[in-house]
Tab-separated table of C-alpha atoms in Angstrom:
chain	number	residue	atom	x	y	z
Y	1396	MET	CA	210.986	76.247	231.129
Y	1397	GLY	CA	208.716	77.233	233.912
Y	1398	GLU	CA	205.180	76.360	234.449
Y	1399	GLU	CA	202.621	78.988	233.639
Y	1400	GLU	CA	200.256	79.942	236.366
Y	1401	LYS	CA	196.641	79.545	235.420
Y	1402	THR	CA	194.150	82.096	236.628
Y	1403	VAL	CA	191.100	80.476	238.089
Y	1404	ARG	CA	187.942	82.317	237.153
Y	1405	PRO	CA	184.681	81.450	238.817
Y	1406	ARG	CA	181.974	80.382	236.515
Y	1407	ARG	CA	179.346	82.918	235.599
Y	1408	GLY	CA	176.489	80.649	236.738
Y	1409	VAL	CA	177.839	80.523	240.292
Y	1410	TRP	CA	177.815	84.326	240.584
Y	1411	ILE	CA	174.294	84.548	239.242
Y	1412	ARG	CA	173.065	81.987	241.775
Y	1413	TRP	CA	174.782	83.785	244.659
Y	1414	ALA	CA	173.354	87.143	243.555
Y	1415	ALA	CA	169.838	85.677	243.312
Y	1416	LEU	CA	170.153	84.048	246.733
Y	1417	LEU	CA	171.354	87.287	248.347
Y	1418	THR	CA	168.560	89.250	246.670
Y	1419	VAL	CA	165.931	86.886	248.031
Y	1420	LEU	CA	167.464	86.712	251.515
Y	1421	CYS	CA	167.958	90.487	251.877
Y	1422	GLY	CA	165.303	91.898	249.561
Y	1423	GLY	CA	162.469	89.680	250.814
Y	1424	PRO	CA	162.477	90.942	254.403
Y	1425	ILE	CA	162.927	94.530	253.229
Y	1426	ALA	CA	159.954	94.203	250.883
Y	1427	LEU	CA	157.938	92.659	253.714
Y	1428	LEU	CA	158.813	95.567	256.019
Y	1429	ILE	CA	157.791	98.115	253.385
Y	1430	TRP	CA	154.490	96.307	252.786
Y	1431	GLY	CA	153.826	96.093	256.547
Y	1432	ALA	CA	154.532	99.805	257.047
Y	1433	THR	CA	152.171	100.704	254.212
Y	1434	ALA	CA	149.409	98.423	255.506
Y	1435	TRP	CA	149.880	99.695	259.068
Y	1436	SER	CA	149.585	103.331	258.024
Y	1437	GLU	CA	146.192	102.632	256.429
Y	1438	ALA	CA	144.798	100.763	259.440
Y	1439	GLY	CA	141.873	102.588	260.955
Y	1440	GLU	CA	141.422	104.957	258.017
Y	1441	PRO	CA	137.740	105.590	257.269
Y	1442	LYS	CA	136.660	104.300	253.879
Y	1443	PRO	CA	133.328	104.845	252.114
Y	1444	VAL	CA	130.822	102.015	252.536
Y	1445	ASP	CA	127.273	101.337	251.437
Y	1446	CYS	CA	124.877	103.035	253.860
Y	1447	THR	CA	122.693	99.933	254.079
Y	1448	GLU	CA	125.695	97.991	255.431
Y	1449	ALA	CA	126.591	100.821	257.803
Y	1450	MET	CA	123.075	101.003	259.210
Y	1451	ASP	CA	122.901	97.202	259.523
Y	1452	PHE	CA	126.041	97.376	261.665
Y	1453	ALA	CA	124.383	100.111	263.768
Y	1454	ARG	CA	121.283	97.889	264.106
Y	1455	GLY	CA	119.122	100.387	262.309
Y	1456	THR	CA	117.838	101.350	258.883
Y	1457	LEU	CA	117.992	104.471	256.796
Y	1458	PRO	CA	114.686	106.289	256.999
Y	1459	PRO	CA	112.534	106.303	253.871
Y	1460	GLY	CA	113.234	109.444	251.879
Y	1461	ALA	CA	116.676	110.074	253.420
Y	1462	THR	CA	118.861	112.282	251.227
Y	1463	ASP	CA	122.560	113.122	251.018
Y	1464	ALA	CA	123.480	109.874	252.760
Y	1465	ARG	CA	127.236	109.403	253.255
Y	1466	CYS	CA	128.680	106.508	255.226
Y	1467	THR	CA	132.184	105.427	256.195
Y	1468	ALA	CA	133.715	102.557	258.135
Y	1469	ALA	CA	137.094	102.201	259.792
Y	1470	HIS	CA	138.481	98.894	261.009
Y	1471	TRP	CA	141.390	98.247	263.318
Y	1472	GLN	CA	141.034	97.076	266.895
Y	1473	GLU	CA	137.386	98.102	266.750
Y	1474	THR	CA	134.997	98.846	263.935
Y	1475	ARG	CA	133.690	102.404	263.771
Y	1476	VAL	CA	130.876	103.255	261.366
Y	1477	GLN	CA	129.655	106.770	260.673
Y	1478	ALA	CA	126.542	107.750	258.758
Y	1479	GLU	CA	125.253	111.189	257.885
Y	1480	PHE	CA	121.967	111.894	256.129
Y	1481	ARG	CA	119.141	114.392	255.900
Y	1482	MET	CA	115.471	113.674	256.405
Y	1483	GLU	CA	112.179	115.469	256.935
Y	1484	ARG	CA	111.905	117.051	260.374
Y	1485	GLY	CA	108.415	115.652	261.009
Y	1486	LYS	CA	109.547	112.075	260.305
Y	1487	TYR	CA	112.600	112.163	262.583
Y	1488	GLU	CA	110.933	111.351	265.920
Y	1489	PRO	CA	108.747	108.496	264.542
Y	1490	TRP	CA	111.786	106.978	262.772
Y	1491	LEU	CA	113.880	107.292	265.918
Y	1492	ALA	CA	111.181	105.683	268.091
Y	1493	ALA	CA	110.825	102.792	265.641
Y	1494	VAL	CA	114.538	102.124	265.116
Y	1495	TYR	CA	116.031	102.943	268.545
Y	1496	PRO	CA	113.279	102.671	271.172
Y	1497	GLU	CA	115.820	102.104	273.980
Y	1498	ARG	CA	117.722	105.375	273.399
Y	1499	LYS	CA	118.939	107.585	276.235
Y	1500	PRO	CA	120.133	111.189	276.262
Y	1501	SER	CA	123.898	111.488	275.901
Y	1502	PRO	CA	125.929	114.061	277.853
Y	1503	TYR	CA	128.343	114.361	274.940
Y	1504	CYS	CA	126.975	116.489	272.125
Y	1505	PRO	CA	129.307	117.898	269.442
Y	1506	HIS	CA	129.124	121.622	268.757
Y	1507	GLY	CA	126.137	122.671	266.695
Y	1508	GLN	CA	123.950	119.651	267.347
Y	1509	ALA	CA	120.620	120.161	269.070
Y	1510	GLY	CA	120.258	116.752	270.645
Y	1511	CYS	CA	122.389	113.700	271.215
Y	1512	LEU	CA	121.241	110.209	272.055
Y	1513	ARG	CA	123.069	107.026	272.915
Y	1514	VAL	CA	122.031	103.402	272.543
Y	1515	GLU	CA	123.981	100.588	274.207
Y	1516	TYR	CA	123.789	96.951	273.200
Y	1517	GLY	CA	125.534	95.485	276.220
Y	1518	ALA	CA	129.297	95.399	275.996
Y	1519	VAL	CA	129.101	94.736	272.270
Y	1520	LEU	CA	127.960	97.879	270.448
Y	1521	SER	CA	127.412	101.584	271.125
Y	1522	VAL	CA	125.434	103.893	268.858
Y	1523	THR	CA	125.465	107.673	269.225
Y	1524	LEU	CA	123.040	109.887	267.316
Y	1525	GLY	CA	123.179	113.647	266.919
Y	1526	VAL	CA	120.668	115.841	265.143
Y	1527	THR	CA	120.999	119.341	263.750
Y	1528	TYR	CA	117.813	121.203	262.858
Y	1529	GLU	CA	118.430	122.963	259.574
Y	1530	ASP	CA	116.558	125.709	257.795
Y	1531	GLY	CA	113.242	124.628	256.435
Y	1532	ASP	CA	111.785	121.241	257.094
Y	1533	THR	CA	114.951	119.087	257.296
Y	1534	VAL	CA	117.232	117.673	259.962
Y	1535	LEU	CA	120.805	116.474	259.580
Y	1536	VAL	CA	121.375	113.201	261.419
Y	1537	ARG	CA	124.873	112.047	262.325
Y	1538	LEU	CA	125.229	108.513	263.594
Y	1539	THR	CA	128.347	106.829	264.966
Y	1540	ALA	CA	128.435	103.146	265.908
Y	1541	PHE	CA	131.369	101.186	267.237
Y	1542	ASP	CA	131.942	97.795	268.740
Y	1543	HIS	CA	133.910	97.332	271.927
């Protein structure tokens, strides 16, 4: 009589451990790459922020009675804050003189804006203001501040 050959079957637990190890070793870096690509694509995207925080960054304050205030901030290699609000035309110059006394005319003025001003805080922060005189007694102020 001959000897019967026995088939050797690996244990189920060994396969489960190997599958888990391969999943962690291969799936972990792939998941990390997907997360990094998602985070990278959102870098520098403007997001709504509180206007008080935005104006603090720009070393200013919202004028009393400002309406329709909308502010955003984007962060990546620099921080860029934008604020837009309306205020009474007669209060614009006094507010501007009180908040940014060291302002200078800016050669860059986006289309449709009547006046543009720039304020420099050394090599640390730049603030650009543009004003659009609207119908009636209001002005639309657009402010952009960014650090270097």
